[in-house]
mmCIF file of C-alpha atoms and ligand atoms in Angstrom:
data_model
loop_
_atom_site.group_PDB
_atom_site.id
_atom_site.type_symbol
_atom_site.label_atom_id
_atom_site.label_comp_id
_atom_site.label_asym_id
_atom_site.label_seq_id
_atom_site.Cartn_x
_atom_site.Cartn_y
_atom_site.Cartn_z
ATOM 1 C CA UNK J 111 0.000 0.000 0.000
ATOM 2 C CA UNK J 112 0.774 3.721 -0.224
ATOM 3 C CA UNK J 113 0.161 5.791 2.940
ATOM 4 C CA UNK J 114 -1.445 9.699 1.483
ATOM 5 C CA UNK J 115 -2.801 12.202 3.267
ATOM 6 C CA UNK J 116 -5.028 14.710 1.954
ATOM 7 C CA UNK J 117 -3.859 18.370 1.509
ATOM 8 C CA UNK J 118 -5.952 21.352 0.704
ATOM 9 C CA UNK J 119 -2.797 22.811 -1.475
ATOM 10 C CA UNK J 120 -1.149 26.321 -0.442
ATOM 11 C CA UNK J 121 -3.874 27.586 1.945
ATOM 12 C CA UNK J 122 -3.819 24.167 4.223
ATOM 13 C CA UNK J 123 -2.507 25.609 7.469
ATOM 14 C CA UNK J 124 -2.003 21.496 7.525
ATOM 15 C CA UNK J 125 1.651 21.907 5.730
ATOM 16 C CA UNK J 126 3.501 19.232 3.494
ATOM 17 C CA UNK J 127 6.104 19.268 5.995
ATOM 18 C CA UNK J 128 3.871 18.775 8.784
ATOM 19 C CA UNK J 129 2.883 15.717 6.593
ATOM 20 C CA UNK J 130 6.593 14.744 5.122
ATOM 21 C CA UNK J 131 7.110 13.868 9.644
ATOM 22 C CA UNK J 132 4.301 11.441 9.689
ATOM 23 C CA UNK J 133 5.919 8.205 9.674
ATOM 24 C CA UNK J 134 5.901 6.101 5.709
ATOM 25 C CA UNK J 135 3.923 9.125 4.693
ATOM 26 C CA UNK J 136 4.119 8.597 0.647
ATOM 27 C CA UNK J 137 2.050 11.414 -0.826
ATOM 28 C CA UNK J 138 -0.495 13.612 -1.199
ATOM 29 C CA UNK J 139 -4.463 13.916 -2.278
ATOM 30 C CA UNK J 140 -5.152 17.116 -3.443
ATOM 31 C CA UNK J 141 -6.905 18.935 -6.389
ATOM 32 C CA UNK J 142 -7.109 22.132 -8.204
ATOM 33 C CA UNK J 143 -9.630 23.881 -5.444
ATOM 34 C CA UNK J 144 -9.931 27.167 -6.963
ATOM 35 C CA UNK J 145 -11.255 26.315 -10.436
ATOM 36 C CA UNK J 146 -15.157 26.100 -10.510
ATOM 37 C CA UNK J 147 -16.274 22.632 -10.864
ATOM 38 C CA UNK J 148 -16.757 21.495 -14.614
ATOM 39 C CA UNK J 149 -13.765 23.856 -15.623
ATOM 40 C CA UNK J 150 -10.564 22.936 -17.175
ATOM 41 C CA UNK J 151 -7.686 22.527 -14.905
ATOM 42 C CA UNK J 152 -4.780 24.665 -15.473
ATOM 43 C CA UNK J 153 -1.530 22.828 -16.106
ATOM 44 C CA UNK J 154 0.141 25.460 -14.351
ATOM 45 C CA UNK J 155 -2.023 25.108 -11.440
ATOM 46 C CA UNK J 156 -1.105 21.297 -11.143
ATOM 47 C CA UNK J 157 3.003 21.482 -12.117
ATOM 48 C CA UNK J 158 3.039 23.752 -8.868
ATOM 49 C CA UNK J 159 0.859 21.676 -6.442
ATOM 50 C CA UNK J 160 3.205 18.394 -7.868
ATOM 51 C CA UNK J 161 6.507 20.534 -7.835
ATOM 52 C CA UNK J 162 5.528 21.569 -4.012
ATOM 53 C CA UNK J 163 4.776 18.336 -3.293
ATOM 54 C CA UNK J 164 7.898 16.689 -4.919
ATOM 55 C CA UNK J 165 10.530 19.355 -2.995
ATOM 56 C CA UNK J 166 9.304 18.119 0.139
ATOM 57 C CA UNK J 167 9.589 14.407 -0.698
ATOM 58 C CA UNK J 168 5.873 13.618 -1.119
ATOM 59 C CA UNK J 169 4.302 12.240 -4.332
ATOM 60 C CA UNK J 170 1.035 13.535 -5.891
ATOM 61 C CA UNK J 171 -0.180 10.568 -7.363
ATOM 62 C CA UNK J 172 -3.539 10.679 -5.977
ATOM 63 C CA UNK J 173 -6.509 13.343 -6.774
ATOM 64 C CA UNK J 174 -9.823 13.802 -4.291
ATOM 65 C CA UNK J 175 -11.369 14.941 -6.409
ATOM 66 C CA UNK J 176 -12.345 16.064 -9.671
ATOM 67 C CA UNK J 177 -15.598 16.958 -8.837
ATOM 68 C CA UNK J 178 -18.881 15.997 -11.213
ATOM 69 C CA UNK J 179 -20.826 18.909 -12.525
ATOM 70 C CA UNK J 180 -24.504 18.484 -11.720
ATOM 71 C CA UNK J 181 -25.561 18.789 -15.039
ATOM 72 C CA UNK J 182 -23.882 15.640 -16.086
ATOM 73 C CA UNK J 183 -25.470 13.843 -12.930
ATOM 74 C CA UNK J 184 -28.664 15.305 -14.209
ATOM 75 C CA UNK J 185 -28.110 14.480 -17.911
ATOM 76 C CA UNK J 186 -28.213 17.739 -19.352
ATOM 77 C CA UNK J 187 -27.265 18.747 -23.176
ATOM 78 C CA UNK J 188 -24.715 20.865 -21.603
ATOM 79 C CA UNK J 189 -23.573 17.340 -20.190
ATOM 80 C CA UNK J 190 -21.274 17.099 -23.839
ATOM 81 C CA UNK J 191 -18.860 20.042 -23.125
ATOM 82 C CA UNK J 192 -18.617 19.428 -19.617
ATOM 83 C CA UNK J 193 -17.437 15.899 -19.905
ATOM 84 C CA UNK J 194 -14.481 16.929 -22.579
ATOM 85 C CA UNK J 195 -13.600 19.375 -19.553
ATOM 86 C CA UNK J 196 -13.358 16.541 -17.598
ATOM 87 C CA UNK J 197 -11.388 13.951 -19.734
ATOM 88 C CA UNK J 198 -9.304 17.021 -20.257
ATOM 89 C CA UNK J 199 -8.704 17.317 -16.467
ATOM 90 C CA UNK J 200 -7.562 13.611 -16.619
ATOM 91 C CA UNK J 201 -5.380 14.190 -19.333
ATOM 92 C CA UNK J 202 -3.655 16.977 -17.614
ATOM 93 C CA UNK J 203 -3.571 15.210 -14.148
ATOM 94 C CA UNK J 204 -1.833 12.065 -16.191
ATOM 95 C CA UNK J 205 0.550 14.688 -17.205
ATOM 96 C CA UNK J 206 1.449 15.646 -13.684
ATOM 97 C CA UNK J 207 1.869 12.080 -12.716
ATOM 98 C CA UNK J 208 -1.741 11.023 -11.351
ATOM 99 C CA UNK J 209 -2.623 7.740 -10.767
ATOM 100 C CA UNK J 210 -5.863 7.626 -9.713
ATOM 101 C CA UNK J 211 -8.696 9.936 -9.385
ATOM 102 C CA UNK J 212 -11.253 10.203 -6.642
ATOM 103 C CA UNK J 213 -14.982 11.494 -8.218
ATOM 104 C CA UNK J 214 -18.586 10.809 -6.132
ATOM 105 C CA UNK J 215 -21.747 10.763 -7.958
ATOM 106 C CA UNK J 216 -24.285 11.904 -5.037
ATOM 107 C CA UNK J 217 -26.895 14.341 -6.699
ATOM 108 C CA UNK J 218 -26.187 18.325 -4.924
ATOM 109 C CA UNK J 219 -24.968 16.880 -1.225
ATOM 110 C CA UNK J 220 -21.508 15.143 -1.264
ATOM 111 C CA UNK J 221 -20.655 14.044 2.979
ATOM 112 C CA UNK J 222 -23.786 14.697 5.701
ATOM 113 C CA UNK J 223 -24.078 15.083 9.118
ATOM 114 C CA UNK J 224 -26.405 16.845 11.743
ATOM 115 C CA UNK J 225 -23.371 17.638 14.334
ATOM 116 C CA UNK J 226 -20.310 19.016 13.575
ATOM 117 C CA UNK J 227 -18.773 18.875 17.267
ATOM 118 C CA UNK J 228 -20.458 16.117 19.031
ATOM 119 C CA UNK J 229 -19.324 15.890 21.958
ATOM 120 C CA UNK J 230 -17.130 12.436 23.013
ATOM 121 C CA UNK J 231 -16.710 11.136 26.744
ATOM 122 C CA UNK J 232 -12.454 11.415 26.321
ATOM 123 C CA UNK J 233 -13.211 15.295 25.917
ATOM 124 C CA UNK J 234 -12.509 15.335 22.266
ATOM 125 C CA UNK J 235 -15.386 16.233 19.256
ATOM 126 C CA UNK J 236 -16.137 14.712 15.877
ATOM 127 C CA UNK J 237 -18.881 14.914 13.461
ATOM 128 C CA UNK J 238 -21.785 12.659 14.220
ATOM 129 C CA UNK J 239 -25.484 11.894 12.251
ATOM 130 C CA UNK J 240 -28.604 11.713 14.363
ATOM 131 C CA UNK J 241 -31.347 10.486 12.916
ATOM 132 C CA UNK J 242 -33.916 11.866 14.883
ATOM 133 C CA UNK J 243 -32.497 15.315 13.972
ATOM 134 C CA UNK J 244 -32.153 14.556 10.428
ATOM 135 C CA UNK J 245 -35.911 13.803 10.388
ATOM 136 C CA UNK J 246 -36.242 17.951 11.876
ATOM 137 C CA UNK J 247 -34.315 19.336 9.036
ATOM 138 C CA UNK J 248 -36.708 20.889 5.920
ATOM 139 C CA UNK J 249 -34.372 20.858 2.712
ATOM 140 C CA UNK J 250 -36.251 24.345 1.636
ATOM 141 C CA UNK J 251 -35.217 26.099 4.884
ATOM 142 C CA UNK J 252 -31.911 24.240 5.177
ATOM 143 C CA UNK J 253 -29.379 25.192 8.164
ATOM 144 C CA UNK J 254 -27.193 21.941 7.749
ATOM 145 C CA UNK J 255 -23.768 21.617 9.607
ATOM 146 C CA UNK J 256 -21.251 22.307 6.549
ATOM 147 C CA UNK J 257 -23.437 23.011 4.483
ATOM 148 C CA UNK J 258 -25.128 26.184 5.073
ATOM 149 C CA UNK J 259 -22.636 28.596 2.815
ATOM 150 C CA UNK J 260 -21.979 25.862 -0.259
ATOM 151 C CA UNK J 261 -25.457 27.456 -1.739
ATOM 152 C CA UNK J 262 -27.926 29.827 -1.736
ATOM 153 C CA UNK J 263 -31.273 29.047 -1.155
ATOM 154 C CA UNK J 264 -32.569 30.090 -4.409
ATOM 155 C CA UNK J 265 -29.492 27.402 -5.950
ATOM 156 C CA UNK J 266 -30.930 24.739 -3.751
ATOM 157 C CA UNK J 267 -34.228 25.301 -4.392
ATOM 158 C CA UNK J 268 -33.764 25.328 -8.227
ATOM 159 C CA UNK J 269 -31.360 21.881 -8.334
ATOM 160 C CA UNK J 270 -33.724 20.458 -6.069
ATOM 161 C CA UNK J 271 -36.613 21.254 -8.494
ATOM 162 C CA UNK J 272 -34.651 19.869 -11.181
ATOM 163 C CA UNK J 273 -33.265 16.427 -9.087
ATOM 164 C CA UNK J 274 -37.334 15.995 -8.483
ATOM 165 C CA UNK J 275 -37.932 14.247 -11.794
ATOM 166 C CA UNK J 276 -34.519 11.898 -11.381
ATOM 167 C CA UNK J 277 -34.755 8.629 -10.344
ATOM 168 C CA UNK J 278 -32.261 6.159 -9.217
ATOM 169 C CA UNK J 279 -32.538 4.518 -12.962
ATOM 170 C CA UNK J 280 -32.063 7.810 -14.435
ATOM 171 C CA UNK J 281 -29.182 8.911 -12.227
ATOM 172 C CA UNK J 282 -27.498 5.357 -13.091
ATOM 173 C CA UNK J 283 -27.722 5.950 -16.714
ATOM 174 C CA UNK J 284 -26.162 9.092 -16.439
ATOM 175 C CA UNK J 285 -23.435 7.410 -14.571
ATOM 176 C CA UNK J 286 -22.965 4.862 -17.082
ATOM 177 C CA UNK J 287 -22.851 7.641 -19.949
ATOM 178 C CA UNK J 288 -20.527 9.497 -18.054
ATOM 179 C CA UNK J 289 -18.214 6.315 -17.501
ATOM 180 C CA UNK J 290 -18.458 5.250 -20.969
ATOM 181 C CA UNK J 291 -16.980 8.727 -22.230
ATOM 182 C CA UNK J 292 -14.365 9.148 -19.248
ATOM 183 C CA UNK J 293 -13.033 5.550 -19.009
ATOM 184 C CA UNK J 294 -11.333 5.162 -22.625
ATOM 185 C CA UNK J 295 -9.344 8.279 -21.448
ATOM 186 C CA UNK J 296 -8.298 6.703 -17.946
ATOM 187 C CA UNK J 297 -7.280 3.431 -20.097
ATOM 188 C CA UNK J 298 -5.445 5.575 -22.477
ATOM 189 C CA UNK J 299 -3.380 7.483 -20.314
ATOM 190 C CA UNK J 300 -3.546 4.876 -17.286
ATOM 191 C CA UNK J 301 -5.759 6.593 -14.555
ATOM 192 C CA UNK J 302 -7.767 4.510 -12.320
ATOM 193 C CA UNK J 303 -11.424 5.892 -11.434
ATOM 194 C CA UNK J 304 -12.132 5.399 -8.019
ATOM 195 C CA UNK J 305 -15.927 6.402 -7.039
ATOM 196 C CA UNK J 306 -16.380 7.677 -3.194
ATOM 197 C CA UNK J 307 -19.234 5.603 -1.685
ATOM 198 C CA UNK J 308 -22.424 8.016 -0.800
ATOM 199 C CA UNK J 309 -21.936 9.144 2.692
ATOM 200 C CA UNK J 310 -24.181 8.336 4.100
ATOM 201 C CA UNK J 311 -25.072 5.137 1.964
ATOM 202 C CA UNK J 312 -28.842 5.752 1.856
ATOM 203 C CA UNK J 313 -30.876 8.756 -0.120
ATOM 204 C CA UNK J 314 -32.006 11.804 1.657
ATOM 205 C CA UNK J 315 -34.310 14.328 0.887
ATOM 206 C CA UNK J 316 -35.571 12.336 -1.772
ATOM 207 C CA UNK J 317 -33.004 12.666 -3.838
ATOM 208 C CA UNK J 318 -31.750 9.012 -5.180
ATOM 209 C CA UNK J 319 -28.283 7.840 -4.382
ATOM 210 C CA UNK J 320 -26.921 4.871 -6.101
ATOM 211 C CA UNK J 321 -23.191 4.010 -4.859
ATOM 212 C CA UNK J 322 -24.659 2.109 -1.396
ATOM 213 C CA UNK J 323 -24.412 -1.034 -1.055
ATOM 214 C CA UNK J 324 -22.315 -4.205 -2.898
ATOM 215 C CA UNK J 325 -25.424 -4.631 -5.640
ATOM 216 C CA UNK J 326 -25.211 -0.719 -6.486
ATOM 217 C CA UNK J 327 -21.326 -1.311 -7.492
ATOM 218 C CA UNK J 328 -21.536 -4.813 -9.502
ATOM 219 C CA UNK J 329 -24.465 -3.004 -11.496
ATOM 220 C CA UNK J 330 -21.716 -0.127 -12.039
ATOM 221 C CA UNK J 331 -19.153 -2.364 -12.801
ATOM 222 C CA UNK J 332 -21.202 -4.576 -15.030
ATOM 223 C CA UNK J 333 -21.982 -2.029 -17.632
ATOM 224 C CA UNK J 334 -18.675 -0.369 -17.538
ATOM 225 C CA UNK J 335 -15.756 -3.518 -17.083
ATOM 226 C CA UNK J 336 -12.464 -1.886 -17.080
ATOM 227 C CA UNK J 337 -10.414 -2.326 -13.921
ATOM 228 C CA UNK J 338 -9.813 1.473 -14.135
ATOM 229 C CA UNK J 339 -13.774 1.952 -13.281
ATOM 230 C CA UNK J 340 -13.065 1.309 -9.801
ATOM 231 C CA UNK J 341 -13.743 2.415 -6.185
ATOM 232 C CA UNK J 342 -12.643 4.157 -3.270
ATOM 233 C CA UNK J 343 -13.488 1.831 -0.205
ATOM 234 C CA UNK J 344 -14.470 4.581 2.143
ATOM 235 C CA UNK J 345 -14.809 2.021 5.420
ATOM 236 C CA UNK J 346 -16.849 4.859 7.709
ATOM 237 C CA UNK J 347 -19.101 5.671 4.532
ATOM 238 C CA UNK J 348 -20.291 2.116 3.577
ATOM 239 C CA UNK J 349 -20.055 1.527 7.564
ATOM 240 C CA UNK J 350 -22.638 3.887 8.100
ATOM 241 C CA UNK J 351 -25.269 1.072 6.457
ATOM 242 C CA UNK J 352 -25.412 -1.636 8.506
ATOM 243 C CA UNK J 353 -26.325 -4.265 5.774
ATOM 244 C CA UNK J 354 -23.287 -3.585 4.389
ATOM 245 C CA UNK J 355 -20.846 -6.349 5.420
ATOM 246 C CA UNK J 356 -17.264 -4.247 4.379
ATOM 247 C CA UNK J 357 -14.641 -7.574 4.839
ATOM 248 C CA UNK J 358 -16.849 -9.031 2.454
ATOM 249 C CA UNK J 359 -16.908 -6.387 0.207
ATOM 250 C CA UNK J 360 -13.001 -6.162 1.090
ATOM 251 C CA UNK J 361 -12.473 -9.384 -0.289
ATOM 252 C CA UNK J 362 -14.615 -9.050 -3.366
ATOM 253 C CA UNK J 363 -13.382 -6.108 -4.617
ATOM 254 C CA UNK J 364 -9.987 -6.158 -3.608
ATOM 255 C CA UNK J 365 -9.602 -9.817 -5.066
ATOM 256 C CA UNK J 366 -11.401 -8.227 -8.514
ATOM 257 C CA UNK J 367 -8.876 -5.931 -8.249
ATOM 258 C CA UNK J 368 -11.547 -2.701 -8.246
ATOM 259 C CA UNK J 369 -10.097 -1.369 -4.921
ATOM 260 C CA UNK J 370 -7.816 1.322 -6.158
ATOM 261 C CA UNK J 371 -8.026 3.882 -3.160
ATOM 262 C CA UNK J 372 -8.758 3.430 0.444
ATOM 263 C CA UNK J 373 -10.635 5.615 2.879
ATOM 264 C CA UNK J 374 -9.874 4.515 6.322
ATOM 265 C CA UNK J 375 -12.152 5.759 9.346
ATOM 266 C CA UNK J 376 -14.417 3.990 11.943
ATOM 267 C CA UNK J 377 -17.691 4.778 12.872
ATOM 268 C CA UNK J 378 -20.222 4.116 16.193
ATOM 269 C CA UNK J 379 -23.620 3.457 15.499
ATOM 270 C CA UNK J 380 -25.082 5.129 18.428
ATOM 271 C CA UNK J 381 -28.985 3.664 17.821
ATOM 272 C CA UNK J 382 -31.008 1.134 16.203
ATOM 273 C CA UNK J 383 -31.948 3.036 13.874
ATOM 274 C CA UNK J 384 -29.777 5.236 11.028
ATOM 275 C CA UNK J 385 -27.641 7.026 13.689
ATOM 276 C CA UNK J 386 -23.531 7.014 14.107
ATOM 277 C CA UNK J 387 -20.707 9.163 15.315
ATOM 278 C CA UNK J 388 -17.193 9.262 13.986
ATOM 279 C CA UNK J 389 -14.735 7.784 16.554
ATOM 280 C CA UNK J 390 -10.594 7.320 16.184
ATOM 281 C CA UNK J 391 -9.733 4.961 14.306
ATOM 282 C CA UNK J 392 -9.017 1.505 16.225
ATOM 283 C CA UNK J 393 -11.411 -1.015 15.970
ATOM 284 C CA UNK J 394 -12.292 -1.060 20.194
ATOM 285 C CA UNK J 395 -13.735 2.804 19.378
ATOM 286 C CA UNK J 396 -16.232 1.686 16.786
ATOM 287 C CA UNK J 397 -18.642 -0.822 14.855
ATOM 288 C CA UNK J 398 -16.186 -1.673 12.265
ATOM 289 C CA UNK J 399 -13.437 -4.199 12.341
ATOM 290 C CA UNK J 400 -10.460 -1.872 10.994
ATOM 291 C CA UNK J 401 -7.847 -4.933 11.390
ATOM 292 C CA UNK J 402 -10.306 -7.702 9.554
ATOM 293 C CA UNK J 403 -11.086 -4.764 6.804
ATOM 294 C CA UNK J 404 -7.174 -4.353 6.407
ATOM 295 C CA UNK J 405 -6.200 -8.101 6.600
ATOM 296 C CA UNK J 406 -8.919 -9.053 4.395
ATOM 297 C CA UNK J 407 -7.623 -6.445 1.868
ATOM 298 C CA UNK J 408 -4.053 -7.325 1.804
ATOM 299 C CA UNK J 409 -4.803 -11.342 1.954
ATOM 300 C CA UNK J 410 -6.971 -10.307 -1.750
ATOM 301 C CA UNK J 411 -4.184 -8.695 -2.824
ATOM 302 C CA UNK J 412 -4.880 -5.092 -2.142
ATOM 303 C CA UNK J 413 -1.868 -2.594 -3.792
ATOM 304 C CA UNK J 414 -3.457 0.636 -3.713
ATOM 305 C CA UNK J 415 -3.425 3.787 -1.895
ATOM 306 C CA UNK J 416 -4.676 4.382 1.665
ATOM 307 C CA UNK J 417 -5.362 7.373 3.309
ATOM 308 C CA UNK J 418 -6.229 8.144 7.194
ATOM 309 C CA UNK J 419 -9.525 9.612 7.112
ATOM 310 C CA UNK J 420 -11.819 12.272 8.975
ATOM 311 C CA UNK J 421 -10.352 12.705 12.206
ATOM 312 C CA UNK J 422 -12.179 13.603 15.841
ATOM 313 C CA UNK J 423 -10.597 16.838 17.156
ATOM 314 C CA UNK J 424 -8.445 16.252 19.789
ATOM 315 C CA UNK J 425 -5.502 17.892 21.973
ATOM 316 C CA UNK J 426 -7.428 21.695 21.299
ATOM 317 C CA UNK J 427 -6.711 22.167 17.799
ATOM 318 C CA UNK J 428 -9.341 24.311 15.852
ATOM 319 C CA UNK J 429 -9.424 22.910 12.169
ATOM 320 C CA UNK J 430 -11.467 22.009 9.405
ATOM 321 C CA UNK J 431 -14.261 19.246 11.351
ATOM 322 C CA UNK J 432 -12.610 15.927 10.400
ATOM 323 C CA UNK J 433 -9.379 17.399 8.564
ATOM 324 C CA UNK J 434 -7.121 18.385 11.721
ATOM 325 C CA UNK J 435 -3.793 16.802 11.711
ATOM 326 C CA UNK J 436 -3.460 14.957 14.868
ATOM 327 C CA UNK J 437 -5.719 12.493 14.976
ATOM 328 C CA UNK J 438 -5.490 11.888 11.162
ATOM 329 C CA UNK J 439 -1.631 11.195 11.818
ATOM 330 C CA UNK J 440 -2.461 9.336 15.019
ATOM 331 C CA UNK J 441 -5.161 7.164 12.612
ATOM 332 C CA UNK J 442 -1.571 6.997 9.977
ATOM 333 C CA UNK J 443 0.375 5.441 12.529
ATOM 334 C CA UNK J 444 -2.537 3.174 13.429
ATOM 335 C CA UNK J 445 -2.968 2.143 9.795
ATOM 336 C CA UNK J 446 0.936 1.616 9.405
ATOM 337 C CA UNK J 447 0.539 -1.024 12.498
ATOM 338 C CA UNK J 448 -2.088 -3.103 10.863
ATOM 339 C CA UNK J 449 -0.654 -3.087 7.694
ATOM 340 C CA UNK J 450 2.650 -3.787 8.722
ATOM 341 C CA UNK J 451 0.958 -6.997 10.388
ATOM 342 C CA UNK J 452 -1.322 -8.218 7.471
ATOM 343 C CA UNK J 453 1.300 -7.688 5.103
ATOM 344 C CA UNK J 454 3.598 -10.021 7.467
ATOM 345 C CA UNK J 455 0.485 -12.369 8.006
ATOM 346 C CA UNK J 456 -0.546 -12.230 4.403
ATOM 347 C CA UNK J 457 3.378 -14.103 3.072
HETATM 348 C C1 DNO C 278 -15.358 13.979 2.924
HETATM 349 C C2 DNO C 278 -14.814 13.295 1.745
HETATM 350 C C3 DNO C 278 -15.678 13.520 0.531
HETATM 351 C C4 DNO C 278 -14.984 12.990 -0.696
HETATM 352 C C5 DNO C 278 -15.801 13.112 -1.950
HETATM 353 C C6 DNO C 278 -15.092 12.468 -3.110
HETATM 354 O O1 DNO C 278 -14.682 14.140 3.874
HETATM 355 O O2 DNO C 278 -14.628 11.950 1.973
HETATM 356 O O3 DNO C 278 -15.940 14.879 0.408
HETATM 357 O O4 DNO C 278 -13.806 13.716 -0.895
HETATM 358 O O5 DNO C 278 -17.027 12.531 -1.815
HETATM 359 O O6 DNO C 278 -15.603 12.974 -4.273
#
C-alpha cells in the first residue's frame, strides 16, 4: 500500500512538511480547489501543487477529487462540453503524474451530518449523524452543519426542483454515460477511477443515491468492465449502512482488483436506527473491524493507496471538522501497524 494524506494545497494551514514527519507518509491527495467545478484545470495550477509536493519528498499521485458537474449527474445537453472538460482534467492530471482519481456521484450533497462537534466522553469532538435530527431538518429552509454557505437558497431550491424528476434509474444511466466517455481516457493514459461511496449510503431528501451497497457497485461495474472503473473503499461511509458487510466487500473487490483507493475511518452506530458518530480509528472505538477490513484487503491482494480519514478533534486544535492533523496522523500510525501486520500475516 501507499500511505497519502489529503492536503488542501497552499492555503492548508495542515503543511507538506507537517505531513513529510508522519511516519511512511508517501504522498499527497489534493486537487485544483480554486477552479469552478466542470472547468478545465490549469496545467500550471497542477506542475506547482506536484513541484511543491515533490521538494518536500511527497508524491502527488492521488486526486480527491475532480468533482462531477450536476448537469452531467442530471443528464443535461450541456452534459457534452462538460465531460471533454473533464477527460481534459484527466489528461492533464496524467501529465502531472496522477494515478488515480477520486470522483462521487451523489446528486447536490456530497458528505452529511447533523453535528459538527459532538461531543465524546475522552473530551474530544467529531462529526456525528442523528437520525432523529435529520428527520427535523426541511431541505427548503436548510441550516445543515457544513453546508449552510456551499449554496444559496434560491441554488438549492432550483437543483432540487430539477433532481425531483430523477430517479435512481435515471441517475445510473447518467453514470454509465458518463463512464463510458471518461473511461477510454483513464485506459489511455492509465488513470484509475475510483468512485467515493455516498456518505451516508442511503438517499435523503428524496433525492436518489446509487453508490450504497455491494449490488449498487456490480451493477456499475457490469456495464462499464475496465479495472480502471473502480472504487474508493471509504470504510466509515459504507459503515454507516449496517447491511453492508465491508470484509466481504473487502475481499470481493480487492480480489477483482476494483479497490484502487482506500478511505480509512471507523464509525459508532449510536442507535437502532440510522444514527452514528465518527470515533478514532481503532477497531475497540467503533462498529467496524479496521484490522479484519485491512487483513482481508491485503490477503486479496490489495496494492493501492490508503489514506487516514476524517479525524475527531483532539488535543485543542481548531481545524477544518474531520481534517485536523493529529488524529489523522495518530489514525496513519494506526494504519501503518495493521498493515505492517497483514502484510507479514498475508506471506
Ligand atoms: C469527505 C470526503 C468527501 C470525498 C468526496 C469524493 O470528507 O470523503 O468529500 O472527498 O465525496 O468525491
Amino acid at each position: 500500500m501507499k500511505l497519502t494524506f489529503r492536503w488542501y494545497g497552499k492555503n492548508d494551514c495542515i503543511t507538506l512538511s507537517h505531513l513529510r514527519q508522519i511516519p511512511n507518509m508517501s504522498g499527497v491527495v489534493t486537487a485544483c480547489y480554486s477552479v469552478p467545478v466542470g472547468e478545465v484545470w490549469p496545467r500550471e495550477e497542477l506542475a506547482e501543487l506536484r513541484d511543491l509536493s515533490n521538494k518536500a519528498g511527497l508524491e502527488m499521485e492521488v486526486i480527491e477529487s475532480i468533482p462531477v458537474h450536476e448537469d452531467i449527474k442530471l443528464g443535461k445537453p450541456t452534459r457534452e462540453r462538460l465531460i471533454e472538460n473533464y477527460c481534459e482534467n484527466l489528461r492533464r492530471c496524467a501529465e502531472v503524474g496522477v494515478k488515480c482519481v477520486c470522483y462521487n456521484f451523489m446528486p447536490v450533497f456530497d458528505w452529511l451530518r447533523t453535528e459538527m462537534h459532538h461531543q465524546n466522553a475522552d473530551g474530544s469532538n467529531s462529526l456525528s449523524y442523528s437520525y432523529e435530527d435529520f428527520q427535523k431538518v426541511d431541505p427548503h429552509n436548510l441550516h445543515l452543519p457544513g453546508w449552510d454557505e456551499s449554496y444559496s437558497q434560491e441554488e438549492l431550491q432550483g437543483l432540487l426542483e430539477e433532481y425531483s424528476h430523477v430517479t435512481h434509474e435515471m441517475l445510473f444511466d447518467n453514470l454509465v454515460y458518463f463512464l463510458k466517455k471518461v473511461i477510454p481516457v483513464c485506459d489511455e493514459v492509465g488513470i484509475s477511477m475510483a468512485i467515493h461511496p455516498d456518505d451516508p449510503p442511503w438517499d435523503v431528501f428524496g433525492l436518489p443515491r446509487i453508490v450504497s451497497n455491494e449490488k449498487d457497485l456490480d451493477k456499475m461495474f457490469e456495464a462499464v468492465p475496465s479495472k480502471n472503473n473502480g472504487l474508493t473503499l471509504c470504510t466509515g461511509s459504507f459503515g454507516a449502512g449496517r447491511n453492508n458487510d465491508l470484509v466481504h466487500m473487502a475481499a470481493k473487490y480487492a480480489s477483482e482488483g476494483r479497490v484502487h483507493f482506500l478511505h480509512l475511518r471507523n464509525i459508532k452506530w449510536t442507535d437502532d436506527k440510522d444514527s452514528f458518530c465518527e470515533v478514532g480509528h481503532c477497531t475497540s472505538y467503533g462498529s467496524l473491524d479496521m484490522a479484519e477490513i485491512v487483513l482481508t484487503l491485503v490477503k486479496n491482494g490489495f496494492k493501492g493507496y490508503v489514506r487516514p480519514d476524517h479525524g475527531r478533534n483532539i488535543w485543542g486544535e481548531d481545524a477544518k471538522p474531520g481534517y485536523g492533523l493529529y488524529d489523522r496522523a495518530l489514525g496513519a500510525t494506526y494504519i501503518n501497524g495493521l498493515f505492517e501486520m497483514a502484510e507479514k500475516i498475508a506471506k
